[in-house]
mmCIF file of C-alpha atoms and ligand atoms in Angstrom:
data_model
loop_
_atom_site.group_PDB
_atom_site.id
_atom_site.type_symbol
_atom_site.label_atom_id
_atom_site.label_comp_id
_atom_site.label_asym_id
_atom_site.label_seq_id
_atom_site.Cartn_x
_atom_site.Cartn_y
_atom_site.Cartn_z
ATOM 1 C CA MET D 21 -19.482 -18.111 83.738
ATOM 2 C CA ALA D 22 -19.779 -18.005 79.962
ATOM 3 C CA ASP D 23 -22.833 -15.963 78.926
ATOM 4 C CA THR D 24 -25.995 -18.065 78.869
ATOM 5 C CA ALA D 25 -28.513 -15.268 78.358
ATOM 6 C CA THR D 26 -28.810 -16.058 74.648
ATOM 7 C CA GLY D 27 -28.883 -19.822 75.274
ATOM 8 C CA LYS D 28 -25.879 -20.192 72.955
ATOM 9 C CA ARG D 29 -23.235 -22.870 73.211
ATOM 10 C CA VAL D 30 -19.957 -21.991 74.917
ATOM 11 C CA THR D 31 -17.276 -21.389 72.262
ATOM 12 C CA LEU D 32 -13.483 -21.153 72.111
ATOM 13 C CA ARG D 33 -13.881 -17.367 72.124
ATOM 14 C CA ASP D 34 -15.904 -17.498 75.359
ATOM 15 C CA ILE D 35 -13.200 -19.655 76.960
ATOM 16 C CA ALA D 36 -10.444 -17.204 75.945
ATOM 17 C CA ARG D 37 -12.545 -14.263 77.159
ATOM 18 C CA LEU D 38 -13.061 -15.774 80.622
ATOM 19 C CA LYS D 39 -9.289 -15.749 81.177
ATOM 20 C CA ARG D 40 -8.953 -12.197 79.825
ATOM 21 C CA ASP D 41 -11.758 -11.047 82.147
ATOM 22 C CA GLY D 42 -10.284 -12.873 85.156
ATOM 23 C CA GLU D 43 -13.372 -15.100 85.507
ATOM 24 C CA LYS D 44 -12.996 -18.710 86.644
ATOM 25 C CA LEU D 45 -13.761 -21.575 84.254
ATOM 26 C CA VAL D 46 -15.824 -24.457 85.636
ATOM 27 C CA VAL D 47 -15.045 -27.881 84.218
ATOM 28 C CA VAL D 48 -16.342 -31.330 85.214
ATOM 29 C CA THR D 49 -16.152 -34.754 83.683
ATOM 30 C CA ALA D 50 -19.198 -36.712 82.532
ATOM 31 C CA TYR D 51 -19.589 -40.075 80.840
ATOM 32 C CA ASP D 52 -23.299 -40.498 80.074
ATOM 33 C CA VAL D 53 -26.328 -38.585 78.871
ATOM 34 C CA LEU D 54 -28.138 -38.264 82.223
ATOM 35 C CA PHE D 55 -25.243 -36.682 84.095
ATOM 36 C CA ALA D 56 -24.424 -34.604 80.991
ATOM 37 C CA ARG D 57 -27.904 -33.040 81.314
ATOM 38 C CA VAL D 58 -27.396 -32.464 85.039
ATOM 39 C CA VAL D 59 -24.032 -30.688 84.700
ATOM 40 C CA ASP D 60 -25.207 -28.695 81.670
ATOM 41 C CA ASP D 61 -28.295 -27.495 83.593
ATOM 42 C CA ALA D 62 -25.988 -26.591 86.503
ATOM 43 C CA GLY D 63 -24.173 -24.182 84.184
ATOM 44 C CA VAL D 64 -20.665 -25.629 83.874
ATOM 45 C CA ASP D 65 -18.576 -24.143 81.071
ATOM 46 C CA ILE D 66 -16.739 -27.243 79.831
ATOM 47 C CA VAL D 67 -17.608 -30.932 80.090
ATOM 48 C CA LEU D 68 -14.702 -33.338 79.714
ATOM 49 C CA VAL D 69 -15.324 -36.945 78.761
ATOM 50 C CA GLY D 70 -12.166 -38.054 80.532
ATOM 51 C CA ASP D 71 -10.433 -41.349 79.959
ATOM 52 C CA SER D 72 -10.947 -41.512 83.739
ATOM 53 C CA VAL D 73 -14.034 -43.388 82.472
ATOM 54 C CA GLY D 74 -11.722 -46.389 82.795
ATOM 55 C CA ASN D 75 -11.334 -45.780 86.539
ATOM 56 C CA VAL D 76 -14.729 -44.497 87.596
ATOM 57 C CA VAL D 77 -17.040 -46.386 85.223
ATOM 58 C CA ALA D 78 -15.125 -49.593 84.490
ATOM 59 C CA GLY D 79 -13.253 -49.954 87.811
ATOM 60 C CA LEU D 80 -9.795 -50.178 86.178
ATOM 61 C CA ASP D 81 -6.701 -49.164 88.150
ATOM 62 C CA SER D 82 -5.408 -46.904 85.372
ATOM 63 C CA THR D 83 -6.551 -45.236 82.157
ATOM 64 C CA LEU D 84 -4.135 -47.275 80.014
ATOM 65 C CA PRO D 85 -6.601 -49.949 78.800
ATOM 66 C CA VAL D 86 -9.232 -47.423 77.612
ATOM 67 C CA LYS D 87 -9.900 -47.719 73.862
ATOM 68 C CA LEU D 88 -10.799 -45.154 71.211
ATOM 69 C CA ASP D 89 -14.182 -46.768 70.481
ATOM 70 C CA GLN D 90 -15.076 -46.543 74.174
ATOM 71 C CA MET D 91 -14.244 -42.808 74.256
ATOM 72 C CA ILE D 92 -16.378 -42.338 71.131
ATOM 73 C CA TYR D 93 -19.290 -44.231 72.686
ATOM 74 C CA HIS D 94 -19.199 -42.135 75.884
ATOM 75 C CA GLY D 95 -18.439 -38.897 74.007
ATOM 76 C CA ALA D 96 -21.492 -39.307 71.769
ATOM 77 C CA ALA D 97 -23.685 -40.111 74.797
ATOM 78 C CA VAL D 98 -22.554 -36.947 76.596
ATOM 79 C CA ARG D 99 -23.036 -34.845 73.448
ATOM 80 C CA ARG D 100 -26.708 -35.880 73.412
ATOM 81 C CA GLY D 101 -27.124 -34.440 76.907
ATOM 82 C CA LEU D 102 -25.526 -31.024 76.352
ATOM 83 C CA LYS D 103 -27.237 -27.866 75.177
ATOM 84 C CA ARG D 104 -24.744 -25.265 76.247
ATOM 85 C CA ALA D 105 -21.423 -26.528 77.641
ATOM 86 C CA PHE D 106 -18.300 -26.905 75.488
ATOM 87 C CA LEU D 107 -17.483 -30.599 75.016
ATOM 88 C CA VAL D 108 -13.934 -31.994 75.186
ATOM 89 C CA VAL D 109 -13.185 -35.701 74.686
ATOM 90 C CA ASP D 110 -9.958 -37.249 75.988
ATOM 91 C CA MET D 111 -7.765 -39.097 73.504
ATOM 92 C CA PRO D 112 -6.845 -42.448 75.081
ATOM 93 C CA PHE D 113 -3.364 -43.940 75.406
ATOM 94 C CA LEU D 114 -1.612 -44.817 72.113
ATOM 95 C CA THR D 115 -4.137 -43.095 69.871
ATOM 96 C CA TYR D 116 -2.054 -39.945 69.296
ATOM 97 C CA GLN D 117 1.541 -40.652 70.408
ATOM 98 C CA ALA D 118 2.807 -43.092 67.750
ATOM 99 C CA SER D 119 2.669 -40.723 64.782
ATOM 100 C CA ILE D 120 1.199 -37.385 63.814
ATOM 101 C CA GLU D 121 -0.768 -39.055 61.025
ATOM 102 C CA ARG D 122 -2.466 -41.398 63.490
ATOM 103 C CA ALA D 123 -3.147 -38.453 65.794
ATOM 104 C CA ILE D 124 -4.897 -36.527 63.003
ATOM 105 C CA LEU D 125 -6.984 -39.525 61.942
ATOM 106 C CA ASN D 126 -7.963 -40.550 65.482
ATOM 107 C CA CYS D 127 -8.645 -37.026 66.788
ATOM 108 C CA GLY D 128 -10.589 -36.244 63.607
ATOM 109 C CA ARG D 129 -12.616 -39.414 64.092
ATOM 110 C CA VAL D 130 -13.496 -38.339 67.643
ATOM 111 C CA LEU D 131 -14.759 -34.960 66.422
ATOM 112 C CA GLN D 132 -16.703 -36.551 63.546
ATOM 113 C CA GLU D 133 -18.287 -39.403 65.509
ATOM 114 C CA THR D 134 -19.039 -37.694 68.840
ATOM 115 C CA GLY D 135 -19.751 -34.105 67.827
ATOM 116 C CA ALA D 136 -17.167 -32.943 70.405
ATOM 117 C CA ASP D 137 -15.832 -29.397 70.224
ATOM 118 C CA ALA D 138 -12.248 -30.393 71.030
ATOM 119 C CA VAL D 139 -9.953 -33.204 72.137
ATOM 120 C CA LYS D 140 -7.497 -33.443 75.033
ATOM 121 C CA VAL D 141 -4.004 -34.926 74.837
ATOM 122 C CA GLU D 142 -1.376 -35.405 77.548
ATOM 123 C CA GLY D 143 2.259 -34.301 77.744
ATOM 124 C CA GLY D 144 4.609 -31.507 76.758
ATOM 125 C CA SER D 145 7.435 -33.231 74.870
ATOM 126 C CA ALA D 146 8.702 -31.653 71.631
ATOM 127 C CA GLN D 147 6.841 -34.373 69.721
ATOM 128 C CA MET D 148 3.578 -33.568 71.553
ATOM 129 C CA VAL D 149 4.023 -29.856 70.890
ATOM 130 C CA GLU D 150 4.428 -30.642 67.161
ATOM 131 C CA THR D 151 1.352 -32.902 67.277
ATOM 132 C CA VAL D 152 -0.706 -30.117 68.880
ATOM 133 C CA ALA D 153 0.491 -27.680 66.210
ATOM 134 C CA VAL D 154 -0.502 -30.015 63.353
ATOM 135 C CA LEU D 155 -3.866 -30.894 64.927
ATOM 136 C CA THR D 156 -4.656 -27.214 65.420
ATOM 137 C CA ARG D 157 -3.681 -26.403 61.813
ATOM 138 C CA THR D 158 -5.924 -29.287 60.703
ATOM 139 C CA GLY D 159 -8.856 -27.632 62.449
ATOM 140 C CA ILE D 160 -8.958 -29.764 65.584
ATOM 141 C CA PRO D 161 -9.018 -27.689 68.795
ATOM 142 C CA VAL D 162 -6.733 -29.165 71.453
ATOM 143 C CA MET D 163 -6.742 -28.958 75.243
ATOM 144 C CA ALA D 164 -3.315 -29.939 76.594
ATOM 145 C CA HIS D 165 -2.483 -31.584 79.953
ATOM 146 C CA LEU D 166 0.703 -31.202 82.048
ATOM 147 C CA GLY D 167 1.882 -32.181 85.526
ATOM 148 C CA PHE D 168 0.703 -35.629 86.532
ATOM 149 C CA THR D 169 -0.432 -37.130 83.240
ATOM 150 C CA PRO D 170 -2.336 -40.343 84.067
ATOM 151 C CA GLN D 171 -1.334 -42.127 80.850
ATOM 152 C CA SER D 172 2.287 -41.958 82.112
ATOM 153 C CA VAL D 173 1.450 -43.407 85.540
ATOM 154 C CA ARG D 174 3.805 -46.349 84.970
ATOM 155 C CA THR D 175 6.776 -43.988 84.573
ATOM 156 C CA LEU D 176 5.726 -41.039 86.772
ATOM 157 C CA GLY D 177 3.931 -42.849 89.597
ATOM 158 C CA MET D 178 0.772 -41.233 90.949
ATOM 159 C CA ARG D 179 2.312 -38.351 92.887
ATOM 160 C CA ILE D 180 2.662 -34.580 92.885
ATOM 161 C CA GLN D 181 4.879 -33.421 90.024
ATOM 162 C CA GLY D 182 6.968 -30.248 89.685
ATOM 163 C CA ARG D 183 8.944 -30.543 92.933
ATOM 164 C CA GLU D 184 12.283 -31.637 91.509
ATOM 165 C CA GLU D 185 15.051 -29.156 90.780
ATOM 166 C CA GLY D 186 14.374 -27.432 87.436
ATOM 167 C CA SER D 187 10.998 -29.049 86.853
ATOM 168 C CA ALA D 188 8.990 -25.842 87.399
ATOM 169 C CA ASP D 189 11.046 -24.114 84.678
ATOM 170 C CA ARG D 190 10.594 -27.107 82.376
ATOM 171 C CA LEU D 191 6.813 -27.067 82.930
ATOM 172 C CA VAL D 192 6.630 -23.322 82.247
ATOM 173 C CA SER D 193 8.502 -23.726 78.970
ATOM 174 C CA GLU D 194 6.347 -26.731 77.941
ATOM 175 C CA ALA D 195 3.212 -24.708 78.725
ATOM 176 C CA ARG D 196 4.457 -21.811 76.610
ATOM 177 C CA ALA D 197 5.350 -24.167 73.751
ATOM 178 C CA LEU D 198 1.883 -25.784 73.871
ATOM 179 C CA GLU D 199 0.251 -22.351 73.832
ATOM 180 C CA HIS D 200 2.420 -21.347 70.891
ATOM 181 C CA ALA D 201 1.452 -24.593 69.102
ATOM 182 C CA GLY D 202 -2.223 -23.591 69.408
ATOM 183 C CA ALA D 203 -3.570 -25.388 72.492
ATOM 184 C CA PHE D 204 -6.621 -23.422 73.686
ATOM 185 C CA ALA D 205 -6.376 -24.490 77.351
ATOM 186 C CA LEU D 206 -4.121 -26.435 79.651
ATOM 187 C CA VAL D 207 -5.057 -28.901 82.388
ATOM 188 C CA LEU D 208 -2.563 -28.824 85.289
ATOM 189 C CA GLU D 209 -2.804 -31.929 87.438
ATOM 190 C CA LEU D 210 -1.167 -32.586 90.849
ATOM 191 C CA LEU D 211 1.236 -29.650 90.972
ATOM 192 C CA PRO D 212 2.309 -27.488 93.926
ATOM 193 C CA SER D 213 0.232 -24.278 93.990
ATOM 194 C CA ASN D 214 3.255 -22.063 93.387
ATOM 195 C CA VAL D 215 4.216 -23.988 90.224
ATOM 196 C CA ALA D 216 0.648 -23.842 88.871
ATOM 197 C CA ARG D 217 0.617 -20.091 89.648
ATOM 198 C CA GLN D 218 3.860 -19.584 87.714
ATOM 199 C CA ILE D 219 2.518 -21.481 84.692
ATOM 200 C CA THR D 220 -0.805 -19.628 84.830
ATOM 201 C CA SER D 221 0.874 -16.244 84.710
ATOM 202 C CA ALA D 222 3.291 -17.358 81.963
ATOM 203 C CA VAL D 223 0.591 -18.225 79.397
ATOM 204 C CA SER D 224 -2.407 -16.391 77.987
ATOM 205 C CA ILE D 225 -4.515 -19.538 77.532
ATOM 206 C CA PRO D 226 -6.575 -20.661 80.555
ATOM 207 C CA THR D 227 -5.095 -23.196 82.960
ATOM 208 C CA ILE D 228 -7.525 -25.645 84.547
ATOM 209 C CA GLY D 229 -6.316 -27.196 87.768
ATOM 210 C CA ILE D 230 -6.983 -30.479 89.487
ATOM 211 C CA GLY D 231 -4.934 -30.781 92.645
ATOM 212 C CA ALA D 232 -2.980 -27.702 91.539
ATOM 213 C CA GLY D 233 -4.195 -25.066 94.010
ATOM 214 C CA PRO D 234 -6.375 -21.976 93.775
ATOM 215 C CA ASP D 235 -4.504 -19.838 91.249
ATOM 216 C CA CYS D 236 -5.391 -21.678 88.053
ATOM 217 C CA ASP D 237 -7.882 -19.970 85.733
ATOM 218 C CA GLY D 238 -10.389 -22.763 86.328
ATOM 219 C CA GLN D 239 -10.889 -26.054 88.101
ATOM 220 C CA VAL D 240 -11.861 -29.542 86.975
ATOM 221 C CA LEU D 241 -13.078 -32.430 89.101
ATOM 222 C CA VAL D 242 -14.099 -35.951 88.189
ATOM 223 C CA LEU D 243 -17.901 -35.950 88.571
ATOM 224 C CA PRO D 244 -18.388 -39.166 90.603
ATOM 225 C CA ASP D 245 -15.678 -37.904 92.999
ATOM 226 C CA LEU D 246 -17.302 -34.506 93.581
ATOM 227 C CA LEU D 247 -20.722 -36.114 93.965
ATOM 228 C CA GLY D 248 -19.441 -38.567 96.577
ATOM 229 C CA LEU D 249 -20.176 -41.631 94.455
ATOM 230 C CA ASN D 250 -16.624 -42.907 94.640
ATOM 231 C CA ASP D 251 -16.336 -43.740 98.371
ATOM 232 C CA GLY D 252 -12.820 -45.155 98.241
ATOM 233 C CA PHE D 253 -11.078 -42.177 96.598
ATOM 234 C CA ALA D 254 -10.050 -39.336 98.933
ATOM 235 C CA PRO D 255 -7.021 -37.312 97.771
ATOM 236 C CA LYS D 256 -6.309 -34.049 99.636
ATOM 237 C CA PHE D 257 -7.560 -31.849 96.776
ATOM 238 C CA LEU D 258 -10.962 -33.531 96.546
ATOM 239 C CA LYS D 259 -13.957 -31.757 98.037
ATOM 240 C CA ARG D 260 -17.179 -33.770 98.031
ATOM 241 C CA TYR D 261 -20.253 -31.632 97.354
ATOM 242 C CA ALA D 262 -22.744 -34.454 97.962
ATOM 243 C CA ASN D 263 -22.851 -37.997 99.272
ATOM 244 C CA LEU D 264 -24.696 -39.714 96.452
ATOM 245 C CA ALA D 265 -23.308 -43.154 97.286
ATOM 246 C CA ALA D 266 -25.090 -43.044 100.666
ATOM 247 C CA THR D 267 -28.255 -41.573 99.115
ATOM 248 C CA ALA D 268 -28.311 -44.282 96.433
ATOM 249 C CA ARG D 269 -27.581 -47.079 98.923
ATOM 250 C CA ASP D 270 -30.436 -45.895 101.168
ATOM 251 C CA ALA D 271 -32.854 -45.679 98.240
ATOM 252 C CA VAL D 272 -32.005 -49.157 96.921
ATOM 253 C CA ALA D 273 -32.142 -50.666 100.427
ATOM 254 C CA LYS D 274 -35.610 -49.119 100.904
ATOM 255 C CA TYR D 275 -36.749 -50.486 97.513
ATOM 256 C CA ALA D 276 -35.431 -53.962 98.429
ATOM 257 C CA ALA D 277 -37.241 -53.875 101.783
ATOM 258 C CA GLU D 278 -40.526 -52.808 100.159
ATOM 259 C CA VAL D 279 -40.297 -55.497 97.447
ATOM 260 C CA ARG D 280 -39.621 -58.129 100.102
ATOM 261 C CA SER D 281 -42.493 -56.963 102.304
ATOM 262 C CA GLY D 282 -44.923 -56.650 99.389
ATOM 263 C CA GLU D 283 -45.366 -52.909 100.051
ATOM 264 C CA TYR D 284 -44.167 -52.184 96.493
ATOM 265 C CA PRO D 285 -45.887 -52.079 94.052
ATOM 266 C CA ASP D 286 -49.018 -50.713 95.735
ATOM 267 C CA ALA D 287 -52.271 -49.701 94.016
ATOM 268 C CA GLU D 288 -50.836 -46.318 93.028
ATOM 269 C CA HIS D 289 -47.976 -47.985 91.130
ATOM 270 C CA SER D 290 -50.008 -50.732 89.482
ATOM 271 C CA ASN D 291 -52.145 -50.708 86.310
HETATM 272 O O1 KIV A 330 -9.512 -38.234 82.490
HETATM 273 C C1 KIV A 330 -9.824 -37.256 83.204
HETATM 274 O O2 KIV A 330 -10.867 -37.238 83.866
HETATM 275 C C2 KIV A 330 -8.909 -36.123 83.252
HETATM 276 C C3 KIV A 330 -9.168 -35.083 84.300
HETATM 277 C C4 KIV A 330 -8.718 -35.574 85.612
HETATM 278 C C5 KIV A 330 -8.534 -33.791 83.948
HETATM 279 O O3 KIV A 330 -7.987 -36.070 82.500
#
C-alpha cells in the first residue's frame, strides 16, 4: 500500500516504488463521488474512471458509445471524492486513435477538466506506442492497456487473448515498447496467467491484471462487480466481496412496505 501516514496523495513515484519493493497495487474503478469516497477511505492506491461506465452505469453492451464529455463528467465527480488515491481516467473510443494531435488535445482536456493524474489508452500498435511517447513528452502520464482491449471488442471478441501461436511474444514486445514510450503502468486484461507473468517480468513498470492471474504487480476490478451490484455478470476471474444488490433490494422492499403500511414516516422522522 502506498504510504498514507502523511496523508499525502499517491504519486507516480509511489506507484513505481511499489513494483520495486514487490508490493501489490490495488486498483478499482469508480464513477461517482460517493463510491469515490468509499474506495479512497478503504485505502486503494489507484482509482480508474473506466469507460466501463458505459456498461455498468448506462447498461450498454460495449464501451464503444461512451463519449469524452461523459468521461469528463464522471472523472470530475470522482475527483471530488478522493483525498489520497491516484486518479486515472479512461480515454473513450475514437478520442485518441485518429491522430496524435487529437490525442494530445483530448487527453489534455481530460486532465484540465477533471483534475485526473493520468489517462488510460488501449492497444500496443506502433501508432499507439508513438501516441504514448508524445503524450508523455507533453506532460500527460499514460497508463496503457493490453490483452483484451474492450474498445476492440468488435474485432477481438470478448475472450481470453494471448493463446495463439506467437501472441505471447508479441504482447511482451508491445509491453516493452509501451514502457520505453513512457507508460507508467500497464493493465493486462483476460490473459493466461503464464503470459501475464512473462510480461510482468519483462517490464519494470507495474502490470495491473484483470482476469490475468496472480502474478501481475497489482489487480483491478470493476467496483459494481466486486460489490455484487451487477448480478448478471459472473466471469471466472470475478470474486464478489459483498452482495450489495441483495442488500439494496431488501432495503428498498422494506421502505416500500413501510410506506404502504403507513409505518414510515413515524414521529421520529417527522417535523
Ligand atoms: O473500463 C474499465 O473499467 C477498464 C478496466 C476493466 C481495466 O478498462
